[in-house]
CSV table of C-alpha atoms in Angstrom, one decimal:
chain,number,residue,atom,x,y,z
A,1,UNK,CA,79.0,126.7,222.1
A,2,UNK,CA,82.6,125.5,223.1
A,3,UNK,CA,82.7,122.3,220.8
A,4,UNK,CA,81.1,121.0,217.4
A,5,UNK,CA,78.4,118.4,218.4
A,6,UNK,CA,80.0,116.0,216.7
A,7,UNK,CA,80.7,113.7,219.9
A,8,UNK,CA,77.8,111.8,221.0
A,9,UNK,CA,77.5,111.6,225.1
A,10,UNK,CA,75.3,108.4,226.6
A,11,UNK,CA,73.4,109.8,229.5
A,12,UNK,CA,72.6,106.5,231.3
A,13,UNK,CA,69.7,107.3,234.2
A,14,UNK,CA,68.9,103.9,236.6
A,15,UNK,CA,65.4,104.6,237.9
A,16,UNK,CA,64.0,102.8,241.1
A,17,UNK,CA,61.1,104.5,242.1
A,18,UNK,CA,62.0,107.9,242.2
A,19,UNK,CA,58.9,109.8,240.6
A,20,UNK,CA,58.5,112.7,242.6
A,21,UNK,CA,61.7,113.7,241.7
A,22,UNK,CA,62.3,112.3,237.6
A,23,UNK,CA,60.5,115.7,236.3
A,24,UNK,CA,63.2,117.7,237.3
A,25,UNK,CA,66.0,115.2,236.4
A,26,UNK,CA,64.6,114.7,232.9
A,27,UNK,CA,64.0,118.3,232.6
A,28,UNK,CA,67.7,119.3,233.3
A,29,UNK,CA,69.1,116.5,230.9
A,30,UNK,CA,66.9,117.0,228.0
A,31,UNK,CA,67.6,120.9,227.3
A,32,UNK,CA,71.3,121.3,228.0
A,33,UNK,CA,72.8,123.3,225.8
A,34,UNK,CA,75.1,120.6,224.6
A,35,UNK,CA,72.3,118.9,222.6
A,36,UNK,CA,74.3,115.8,221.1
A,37,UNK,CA,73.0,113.1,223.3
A,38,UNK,CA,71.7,109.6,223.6
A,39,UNK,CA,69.6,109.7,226.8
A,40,UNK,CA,69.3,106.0,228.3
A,41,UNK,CA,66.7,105.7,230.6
A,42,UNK,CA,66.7,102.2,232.6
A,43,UNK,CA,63.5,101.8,234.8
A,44,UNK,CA,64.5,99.0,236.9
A,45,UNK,CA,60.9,97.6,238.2
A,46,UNK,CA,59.9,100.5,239.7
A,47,UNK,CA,56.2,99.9,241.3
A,48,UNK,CA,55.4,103.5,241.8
A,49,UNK,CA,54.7,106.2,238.7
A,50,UNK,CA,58.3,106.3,237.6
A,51,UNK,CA,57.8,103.9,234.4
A,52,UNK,CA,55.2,106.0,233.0
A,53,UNK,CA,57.1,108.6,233.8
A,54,UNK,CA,60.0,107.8,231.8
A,55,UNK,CA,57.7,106.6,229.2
A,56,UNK,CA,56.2,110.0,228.6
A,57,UNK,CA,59.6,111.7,228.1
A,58,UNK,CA,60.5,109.2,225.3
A,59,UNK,CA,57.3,110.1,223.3
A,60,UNK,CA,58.1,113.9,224.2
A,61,UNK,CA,62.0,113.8,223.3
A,62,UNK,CA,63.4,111.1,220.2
A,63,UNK,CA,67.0,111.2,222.4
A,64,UNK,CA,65.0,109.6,224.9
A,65,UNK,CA,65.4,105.6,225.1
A,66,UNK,CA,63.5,103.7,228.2
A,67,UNK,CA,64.2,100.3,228.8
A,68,UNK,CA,62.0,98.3,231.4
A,69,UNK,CA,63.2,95.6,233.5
A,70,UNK,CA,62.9,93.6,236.7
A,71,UNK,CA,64.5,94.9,239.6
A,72,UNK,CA,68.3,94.1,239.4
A,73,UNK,CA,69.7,97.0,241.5
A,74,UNK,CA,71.7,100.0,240.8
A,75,UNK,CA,75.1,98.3,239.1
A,76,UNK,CA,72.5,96.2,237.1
A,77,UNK,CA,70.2,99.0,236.0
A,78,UNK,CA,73.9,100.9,235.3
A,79,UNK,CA,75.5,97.7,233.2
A,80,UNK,CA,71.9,97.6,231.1
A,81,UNK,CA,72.7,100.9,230.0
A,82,UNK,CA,76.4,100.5,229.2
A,83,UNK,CA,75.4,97.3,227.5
A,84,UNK,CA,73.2,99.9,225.0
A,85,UNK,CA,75.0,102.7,224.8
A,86,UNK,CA,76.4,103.8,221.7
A,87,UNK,CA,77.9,107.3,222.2
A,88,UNK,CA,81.6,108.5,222.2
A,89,UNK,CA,81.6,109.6,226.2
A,90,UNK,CA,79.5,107.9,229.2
A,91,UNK,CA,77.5,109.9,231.7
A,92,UNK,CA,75.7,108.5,234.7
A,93,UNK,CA,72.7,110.7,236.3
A,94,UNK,CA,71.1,109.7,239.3
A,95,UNK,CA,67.9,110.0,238.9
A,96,UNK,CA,67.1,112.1,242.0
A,97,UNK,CA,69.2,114.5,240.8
A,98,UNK,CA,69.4,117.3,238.1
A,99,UNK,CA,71.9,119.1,236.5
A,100,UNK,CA,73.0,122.5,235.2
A,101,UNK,CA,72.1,123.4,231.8
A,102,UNK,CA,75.5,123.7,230.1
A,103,UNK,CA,77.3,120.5,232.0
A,104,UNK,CA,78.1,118.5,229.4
A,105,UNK,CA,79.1,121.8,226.8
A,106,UNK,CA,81.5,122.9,229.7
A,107,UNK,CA,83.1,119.1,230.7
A,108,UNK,CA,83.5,118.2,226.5
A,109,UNK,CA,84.8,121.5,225.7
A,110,UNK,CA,87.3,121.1,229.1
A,111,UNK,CA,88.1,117.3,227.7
A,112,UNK,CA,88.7,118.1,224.4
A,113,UNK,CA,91.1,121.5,225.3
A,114,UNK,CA,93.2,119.0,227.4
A,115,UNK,CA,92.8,116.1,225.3
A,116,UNK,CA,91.5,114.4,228.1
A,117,UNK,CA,89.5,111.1,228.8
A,118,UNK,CA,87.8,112.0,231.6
A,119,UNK,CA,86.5,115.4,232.7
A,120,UNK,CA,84.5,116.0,235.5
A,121,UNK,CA,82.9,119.0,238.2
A,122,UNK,CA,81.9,119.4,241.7
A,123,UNK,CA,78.6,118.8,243.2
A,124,UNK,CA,76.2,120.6,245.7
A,125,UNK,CA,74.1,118.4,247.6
A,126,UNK,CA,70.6,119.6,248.1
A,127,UNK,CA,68.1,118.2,250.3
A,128,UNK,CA,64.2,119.0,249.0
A,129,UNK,CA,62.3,120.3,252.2
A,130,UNK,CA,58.3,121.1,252.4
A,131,UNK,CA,59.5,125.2,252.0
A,132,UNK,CA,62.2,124.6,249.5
A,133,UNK,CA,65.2,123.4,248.3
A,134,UNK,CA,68.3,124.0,251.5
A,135,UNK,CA,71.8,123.8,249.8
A,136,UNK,CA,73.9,121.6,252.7
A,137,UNK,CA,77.2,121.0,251.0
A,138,UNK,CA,79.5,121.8,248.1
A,139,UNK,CA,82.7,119.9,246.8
A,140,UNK,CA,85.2,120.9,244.5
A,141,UNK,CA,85.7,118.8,241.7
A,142,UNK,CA,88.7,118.9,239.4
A,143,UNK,CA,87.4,120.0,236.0
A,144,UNK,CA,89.6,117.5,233.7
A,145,UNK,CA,91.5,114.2,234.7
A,146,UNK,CA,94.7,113.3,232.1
A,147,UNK,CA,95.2,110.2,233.6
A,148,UNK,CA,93.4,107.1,235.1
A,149,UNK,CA,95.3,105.4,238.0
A,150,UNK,CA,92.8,102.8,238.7
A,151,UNK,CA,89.4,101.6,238.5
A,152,UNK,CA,88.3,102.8,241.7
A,153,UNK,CA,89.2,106.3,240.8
A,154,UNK,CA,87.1,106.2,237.6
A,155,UNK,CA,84.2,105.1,240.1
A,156,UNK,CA,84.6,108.1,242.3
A,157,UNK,CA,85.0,110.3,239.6
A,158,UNK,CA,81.6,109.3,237.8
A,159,UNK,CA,79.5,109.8,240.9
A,160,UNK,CA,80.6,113.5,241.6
A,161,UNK,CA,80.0,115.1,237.8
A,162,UNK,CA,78.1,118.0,238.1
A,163,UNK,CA,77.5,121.2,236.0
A,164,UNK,CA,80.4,124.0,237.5
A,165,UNK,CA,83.8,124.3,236.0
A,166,UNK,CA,86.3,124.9,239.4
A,167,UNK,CA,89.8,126.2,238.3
């Protein structure tokens, strides 16, 4: 690996009704290779499968920490994890979403080389069709950001992390 796991990362996932895709999303947090993390699921009423869900992959996974609450929204679900959250970075997975196996190895070892605050990737989006999975769109990303100029850049910057170092 790049780094000691010495850092502890909070993975903070707000679920609403999402099961049909929470396998995968769980899946791809709970074996990266960077295996120093606090994984903070927040189910926020969902009234399909997805509590159980997220139940099952505590029981299967001690990293795994599932909180169940009435619906609130996305920023509410988001500020019940932060209000939790222990670690020394923050991570927000959608929970329709997965991600590669060595993200957070590749964005802490890019952090700590640059003695950064913030590190971050590009992102493909994928739509899920009947036949497959279609790839539709990549973004660059910048691999490591030195310096925050405001809030609203810290805001874009969260939603686009992904798993692919661009240099």
């Amino acid at each position: 690996g790049f780094i000691a796991n010495e850092q502890l990362v909070s993975v903070i996932i707000p679920v609403y009704n999402v099961s049909r895709y929470l396998p995968q999303c769980f899946d791809s947090v709970i074996s990266q290779t960077y295996r120093n993390l606090e994984i903070i699921v927040i189910d926020d009423g969902s009234t399909d499968d997805s509590g159980s869900i997220c139940d099952q992959y505590a029981e299967k996974d001690d990293r795994v920490r599932v909180i169940h609450k009435h619906n609130g929204g996305l920023s509410d679900a988001r500020n019940a994890g932060l209000n939790i959250a222990t670690g020394d970075w923050l991570s927000f997975i959608d929970s329709d979403d997965w991600i590669e196996a060595s993200m957070y190895e590749i964005l802490l070892h890019n952090a700590t080389k640059n003695n950064a605050e913030i590190s971050i990737g590009g992102v493909v989006d994928e739509v899920l069709t009947d036949n497959g999975i279609v790839i539709t769109k990549t973004t660059q990303g910048v691999s490591v950001v030195t310096e925050v100029v405001g809030i609203n850049s810290v805001e874009t910057y969260i939603t686009v992390a992904t798993a692919t170092e661009w240099v």
